[in-house]
Amino acid sequence: MEEVKSEKIFIISIDDDVDFNLLLSNRLKNHGIKIITTSTAIEFADTLKSNPTPDLCIVDLNLTERPGAGLTLIEAMTIKYPQLPIFVMSRRRDGADIIAALEAGALDYLSKPLDVDLLLSKIEHNLKTKVENFVQLPLLKIANFASNCTLFANFKIREINEFGIILDCVNFMAKGAMVKLFGEIISEIFQEESVLLRVHDVTLQRETGRFYSFLEFASEDQRLNQSVRNWLDDQLGSGILQKS
């Protein structure tokens, strides 16, 4: 079991929304956390230099002083303070923003408006510490018969060949996930109401912020593969599709 620290937590944050800074400061101080809020990159840098190294920094990704200032700040901090954890906060929930922040060096990402319980939970988890006056709700085990649930997502089919299918979707699907596909085109291709496929690879299209997911056809499923080949032959023969 990892050791849990009990020292007072020290945080430095940057956000050009004065009202948000006041809210964040008041909420965290209620839990015994020392926090210094700043509003500009210069003020933030000066505060870092003139104080002991904080346990955590919270950075607004969408600083208005100049485009990309939040990401630039994270990259610079990662170089100068490689061991310093950084949380990013933003009103935007674009998958591209989240990935860019994590690639720049952020440890975790939170969306606004401020969810204090979620922030405190992430502080405890990532800093391996105990926050004053905060009790996390316990994890409850769900009985097997009641544990199944369904998540629906809209997607577009970008490409298909005899090995798999590429989906264009705003939602991220993890490699190895099993995805059940429905729709008129799915029924036409597979001669089934739905088909269950495994996510083999995922790439982010940075210009659109959407994800391309390659779902692989199981090679041992001869019926499925034959349905795909028949459909491809029909489309190529009719001139609807062209070989890429």
Short mmCIF file of C-alpha atoms in Angstrom, two decimals:
data_model
loop_
_atom_site.label_atom_id
_atom_site.label_comp_id
_atom_site.label_asym_id
_atom_site.label_seq_id
_atom_site.Cartn_x
_atom_site.Cartn_y
_atom_site.Cartn_z
CA MET A 1 0.00 0.00 0.00
CA GLU A 2 1.33 3.45 -0.93
CA GLU A 3 2.11 5.86 1.91
CA VAL A 4 -0.42 8.65 2.32
CA LYS A 5 0.98 12.09 3.23
CA SER A 6 -0.73 14.37 5.72
CA GLU A 7 1.16 17.68 5.26
CA LYS A 8 -0.75 20.83 4.29
CA ILE A 9 -1.25 20.92 0.53
CA PHE A 10 0.08 23.96 -1.36
CA ILE A 11 -1.33 24.88 -4.79
CA ILE A 12 -0.61 27.71 -7.24
CA SER A 13 -3.22 28.34 -9.95
CA ILE A 14 -3.65 30.58 -12.98
CA ASP A 15 -6.98 31.67 -14.44
CA ASP A 16 -7.89 35.06 -15.89
CA ASP A 17 -11.45 34.77 -14.51
CA VAL A 18 -11.30 36.68 -11.21
CA ASP A 19 -14.64 35.28 -10.01
CA PHE A 20 -13.48 31.72 -10.66
CA ASN A 21 -10.24 32.38 -8.76
CA LEU A 22 -12.22 33.58 -5.75
CA LEU A 23 -14.52 30.55 -5.89
CA LEU A 24 -11.61 28.11 -6.22
CA SER A 25 -9.68 29.76 -3.39
CA ASN A 26 -12.63 29.78 -0.98
CA ARG A 27 -13.61 26.17 -1.69
CA LEU A 28 -10.08 24.77 -1.31
CA LYS A 29 -9.29 26.79 1.81
CA ASN A 30 -12.36 25.22 3.42
CA HIS A 31 -10.49 21.93 3.15
CA GLY A 32 -7.23 23.16 4.67
CA ILE A 33 -5.49 23.68 1.33
CA LYS A 34 -3.16 26.66 0.90
CA ILE A 35 -3.69 28.18 -2.55
CA ILE A 36 -2.34 31.25 -4.33
CA THR A 37 -4.38 32.27 -7.38
CA THR A 38 -2.91 34.31 -10.26
CA SER A 39 -4.44 35.92 -13.36
CA THR A 40 -1.56 36.33 -15.84
CA ALA A 41 1.39 34.24 -17.00
CA ILE A 42 3.86 36.81 -15.59
CA GLU A 43 2.15 36.85 -12.19
CA PHE A 44 2.06 33.04 -12.20
CA ALA A 45 5.78 32.76 -13.04
CA ASP A 46 6.72 35.32 -10.35
CA THR A 47 4.63 33.46 -7.77
CA LEU A 48 6.36 30.18 -8.62
CA LYS A 49 9.79 31.81 -8.22
CA SER A 50 9.03 33.57 -4.93
CA ASN A 51 7.42 30.62 -3.11
CA PRO A 52 8.38 27.07 -2.19
CA THR A 53 7.63 24.60 -4.97
CA PRO A 54 3.91 23.80 -4.76
CA ASP A 55 2.45 20.32 -4.54
CA LEU A 56 0.26 21.05 -7.55
CA CYS A 57 -0.46 23.71 -10.18
CA ILE A 58 -3.86 24.29 -11.76
CA VAL A 59 -3.78 25.95 -15.20
CA ASP A 60 -6.66 27.38 -17.22
CA LEU A 61 -6.22 26.03 -20.73
CA ASN A 62 -8.02 28.96 -22.37
CA LEU A 63 -6.14 32.01 -21.11
CA THR A 64 -7.22 35.05 -23.14
CA GLU A 65 -3.93 36.99 -23.03
CA ARG A 66 -2.85 35.17 -26.20
CA PRO A 67 -3.92 32.05 -28.15
CA GLY A 68 -2.33 28.86 -26.87
CA ALA A 69 -0.94 30.53 -23.74
CA GLY A 70 -2.18 27.72 -21.50
CA LEU A 71 -0.47 24.97 -23.51
CA THR A 72 2.74 27.01 -23.83
CA LEU A 73 2.79 27.51 -20.07
CA ILE A 74 2.32 23.79 -19.41
CA GLU A 75 5.15 22.88 -21.81
CA ALA A 76 7.51 25.39 -20.15
CA MET A 77 6.62 24.16 -16.65
CA THR A 78 7.19 20.54 -17.65
CA ILE A 79 10.75 21.43 -18.69
CA LYS A 80 11.59 23.60 -15.66
CA TYR A 81 9.66 21.60 -13.04
CA PRO A 82 9.51 18.04 -14.44
CA GLN A 83 8.21 16.54 -11.17
CA LEU A 84 5.49 19.15 -10.57
CA PRO A 85 1.95 17.80 -11.12
CA ILE A 86 -0.27 20.00 -13.31
CA PHE A 87 -4.05 19.92 -13.53
CA VAL A 88 -5.75 21.64 -16.47
CA MET A 89 -9.19 23.23 -16.26
CA SER A 90 -11.28 24.42 -19.20
CA ARG A 91 -14.86 25.17 -20.22
CA ARG A 92 -14.28 23.38 -23.52
CA ARG A 93 -14.75 19.62 -23.56
CA ASP A 94 -13.16 18.98 -26.94
CA GLY A 95 -11.24 15.70 -27.06
CA ALA A 96 -8.45 17.43 -28.98
CA ASP A 97 -8.00 19.94 -26.13
CA ILE A 98 -7.72 17.17 -23.57
CA ILE A 99 -5.16 15.20 -25.57
CA ALA A 100 -3.11 18.33 -26.35
CA ALA A 101 -2.98 19.25 -22.65
CA LEU A 102 -1.94 15.75 -21.58
CA GLU A 103 0.68 15.57 -24.34
CA ALA A 104 2.04 18.95 -23.22
CA GLY A 105 2.66 17.53 -19.75
CA ALA A 106 -0.56 17.91 -17.75
CA LEU A 107 -1.30 15.11 -15.28
CA ASP A 108 -5.09 15.42 -15.32
CA TYR A 109 -7.92 17.40 -16.93
CA LEU A 110 -11.10 18.83 -15.39
CA SER A 111 -14.00 20.61 -17.05
CA LYS A 112 -15.65 23.77 -15.78
CA PRO A 113 -17.90 24.62 -14.02
CA LEU A 114 -15.93 23.69 -10.91
CA ASP A 115 -16.81 20.30 -9.40
CA VAL A 116 -15.16 20.62 -5.99
CA ASP A 117 -15.66 17.00 -4.97
CA LEU A 118 -14.13 15.74 -8.22
CA LEU A 119 -11.16 18.10 -7.85
CA LEU A 120 -10.55 17.05 -4.24
CA SER A 121 -10.83 13.40 -5.22
CA LYS A 122 -8.22 13.85 -7.95
CA ILE A 123 -5.94 15.74 -5.53
CA GLU A 124 -6.11 12.87 -3.03
CA HIS A 125 -5.54 10.26 -5.73
CA ASN A 126 -2.68 11.95 -7.59
CA LEU A 127 -0.84 13.45 -4.61
CA LYS A 128 -1.37 10.40 -2.38
CA THR A 129 -2.53 12.69 0.41
CA LYS A 130 -5.56 13.25 2.65
CA VAL A 131 -7.72 16.34 2.20
CA GLU A 132 -9.26 17.83 5.34
CA ASN A 133 -13.04 17.63 5.80
CA PHE A 134 -13.49 15.55 2.66
CA VAL A 135 -14.91 12.04 2.56
CA GLN A 136 -15.16 10.25 -0.77
CA LEU A 137 -18.26 8.22 -1.36
CA PRO A 138 -17.42 4.49 -1.32
CA LEU A 139 -17.35 2.38 -4.46
CA LEU A 140 -20.32 0.04 -4.48
CA LYS A 141 -20.18 -3.31 -6.19
CA ILE A 142 -23.05 -3.88 -8.62
CA ALA A 143 -24.56 -7.34 -8.89
CA ASN A 144 -23.77 -9.10 -12.17
CA PHE A 145 -27.42 -9.25 -13.23
CA ALA A 146 -27.72 -5.45 -12.96
CA SER A 147 -24.31 -4.40 -14.28
CA ASN A 148 -24.94 -4.29 -18.03
CA CYS A 149 -25.46 -0.89 -19.62
CA THR A 150 -25.40 0.58 -23.12
CA LEU A 151 -23.68 3.67 -24.53
CA PHE A 152 -24.88 5.04 -27.88
CA ALA A 153 -22.71 7.19 -30.16
CA ASN A 154 -23.27 8.58 -33.65
CA PHE A 155 -20.58 7.85 -36.22
CA LYS A 156 -19.79 7.96 -39.93
CA ILE A 157 -18.17 5.16 -41.89
CA ARG A 158 -15.06 6.54 -43.60
CA GLU A 159 -13.56 3.44 -45.21
CA ILE A 160 -14.12 -0.29 -45.38
CA ASN A 161 -12.07 -3.15 -46.76
CA GLU A 162 -11.91 -6.90 -46.21
CA PHE A 163 -9.89 -6.42 -43.00
CA GLY A 164 -11.96 -3.86 -41.14
CA ILE A 165 -13.91 -0.64 -41.04
CA ILE A 166 -12.89 2.94 -40.14
CA LEU A 167 -15.40 4.98 -38.12
CA ASP A 168 -15.38 8.76 -37.79
CA CYS A 169 -16.73 9.70 -34.36
CA VAL A 170 -16.50 12.54 -31.83
CA ASN A 171 -16.21 9.96 -29.04
CA PHE A 172 -12.95 8.23 -28.11
CA MET A 173 -13.08 4.42 -28.14
CA ALA A 174 -10.22 2.64 -26.38
CA LYS A 175 -8.18 -0.02 -28.16
CA GLY A 176 -9.54 -3.46 -27.42
CA ALA A 177 -13.06 -2.23 -26.70
CA MET A 178 -15.91 -4.25 -28.16
CA VAL A 179 -18.38 -2.08 -30.09
CA LYS A 180 -21.79 -3.13 -31.38
CA LEU A 181 -22.73 -1.30 -34.58
CA PHE A 182 -26.31 -0.66 -35.75
CA GLY A 183 -27.73 1.15 -38.75
CA GLU A 184 -29.06 0.74 -42.26
CA ILE A 185 -25.61 0.52 -43.86
CA ILE A 186 -24.52 -2.05 -41.25
CA SER A 187 -27.50 -4.26 -42.08
CA GLU A 188 -26.76 -3.90 -45.79
CA ILE A 189 -23.09 -4.87 -45.42
CA PHE A 190 -23.32 -7.67 -42.87
CA GLN A 191 -26.84 -8.98 -43.52
CA GLU A 192 -27.42 -8.66 -39.77
CA GLU A 193 -29.26 -6.13 -37.62
CA SER A 194 -26.01 -5.46 -35.74
CA VAL A 195 -22.39 -6.56 -35.64
CA LEU A 196 -19.92 -6.75 -32.74
CA LEU A 197 -16.36 -5.65 -33.60
CA ARG A 198 -13.16 -4.96 -31.67
CA VAL A 199 -11.38 -1.57 -31.79
CA HIS A 200 -7.90 -2.24 -33.20
CA ASP A 201 -6.52 1.30 -33.47
CA VAL A 202 -7.55 4.93 -32.82
CA THR A 203 -6.13 8.17 -34.26
CA LEU A 204 -7.03 11.78 -33.48
CA GLN A 205 -7.73 14.09 -36.43
CA ARG A 206 -6.28 17.31 -34.99
CA GLU A 207 -7.87 19.61 -37.56
CA THR A 208 -11.38 18.45 -36.59
CA GLY A 209 -10.90 17.08 -33.08
CA ARG A 210 -12.65 13.85 -34.14
CA PHE A 211 -11.41 10.28 -33.76
CA TYR A 212 -10.89 7.70 -36.50
CA SER A 213 -11.33 4.21 -35.05
CA PHE A 214 -10.31 1.11 -36.99
CA LEU A 215 -12.52 -1.85 -36.10
CA GLU A 216 -11.06 -5.16 -37.20
CA PHE A 217 -13.04 -8.05 -38.65
CA ALA A 218 -12.35 -11.33 -36.84
CA SER A 219 -10.49 -13.52 -39.33
CA GLU A 220 -12.11 -16.67 -37.94
CA ASP A 221 -15.64 -15.37 -38.60
CA GLN A 222 -16.00 -16.73 -42.13
CA ARG A 223 -19.64 -15.73 -42.50
CA LEU A 224 -18.93 -12.11 -41.59
CA ASN A 225 -15.92 -11.90 -43.87
CA GLN A 226 -17.81 -13.42 -46.78
CA SER A 227 -20.64 -10.89 -46.30
CA VAL A 228 -18.12 -8.05 -46.43
CA ARG A 229 -16.44 -9.42 -49.58
CA ASN A 230 -19.79 -9.88 -51.31
CA TRP A 231 -20.81 -6.31 -50.47
CA LEU A 232 -17.47 -4.90 -51.64
CA ASP A 233 -17.69 -6.85 -54.90
CA ASP A 234 -21.22 -5.55 -55.50
CA GLN A 235 -20.19 -1.93 -54.85
CA LEU A 236 -17.06 -2.13 -57.00
CA GLY A 237 -18.95 -3.88 -59.77
CA SER A 238 -21.65 -1.22 -59.82
CA GLY A 239 -19.10 1.60 -59.80
CA ILE A 240 -20.41 3.06 -56.53
CA LEU A 241 -17.06 2.49 -54.80
CA GLN A 242 -13.56 3.02 -56.11
CA LYS A 243 -10.43 1.27 -54.91
CA SER A 244 -8.29 3.51 -52.70
#
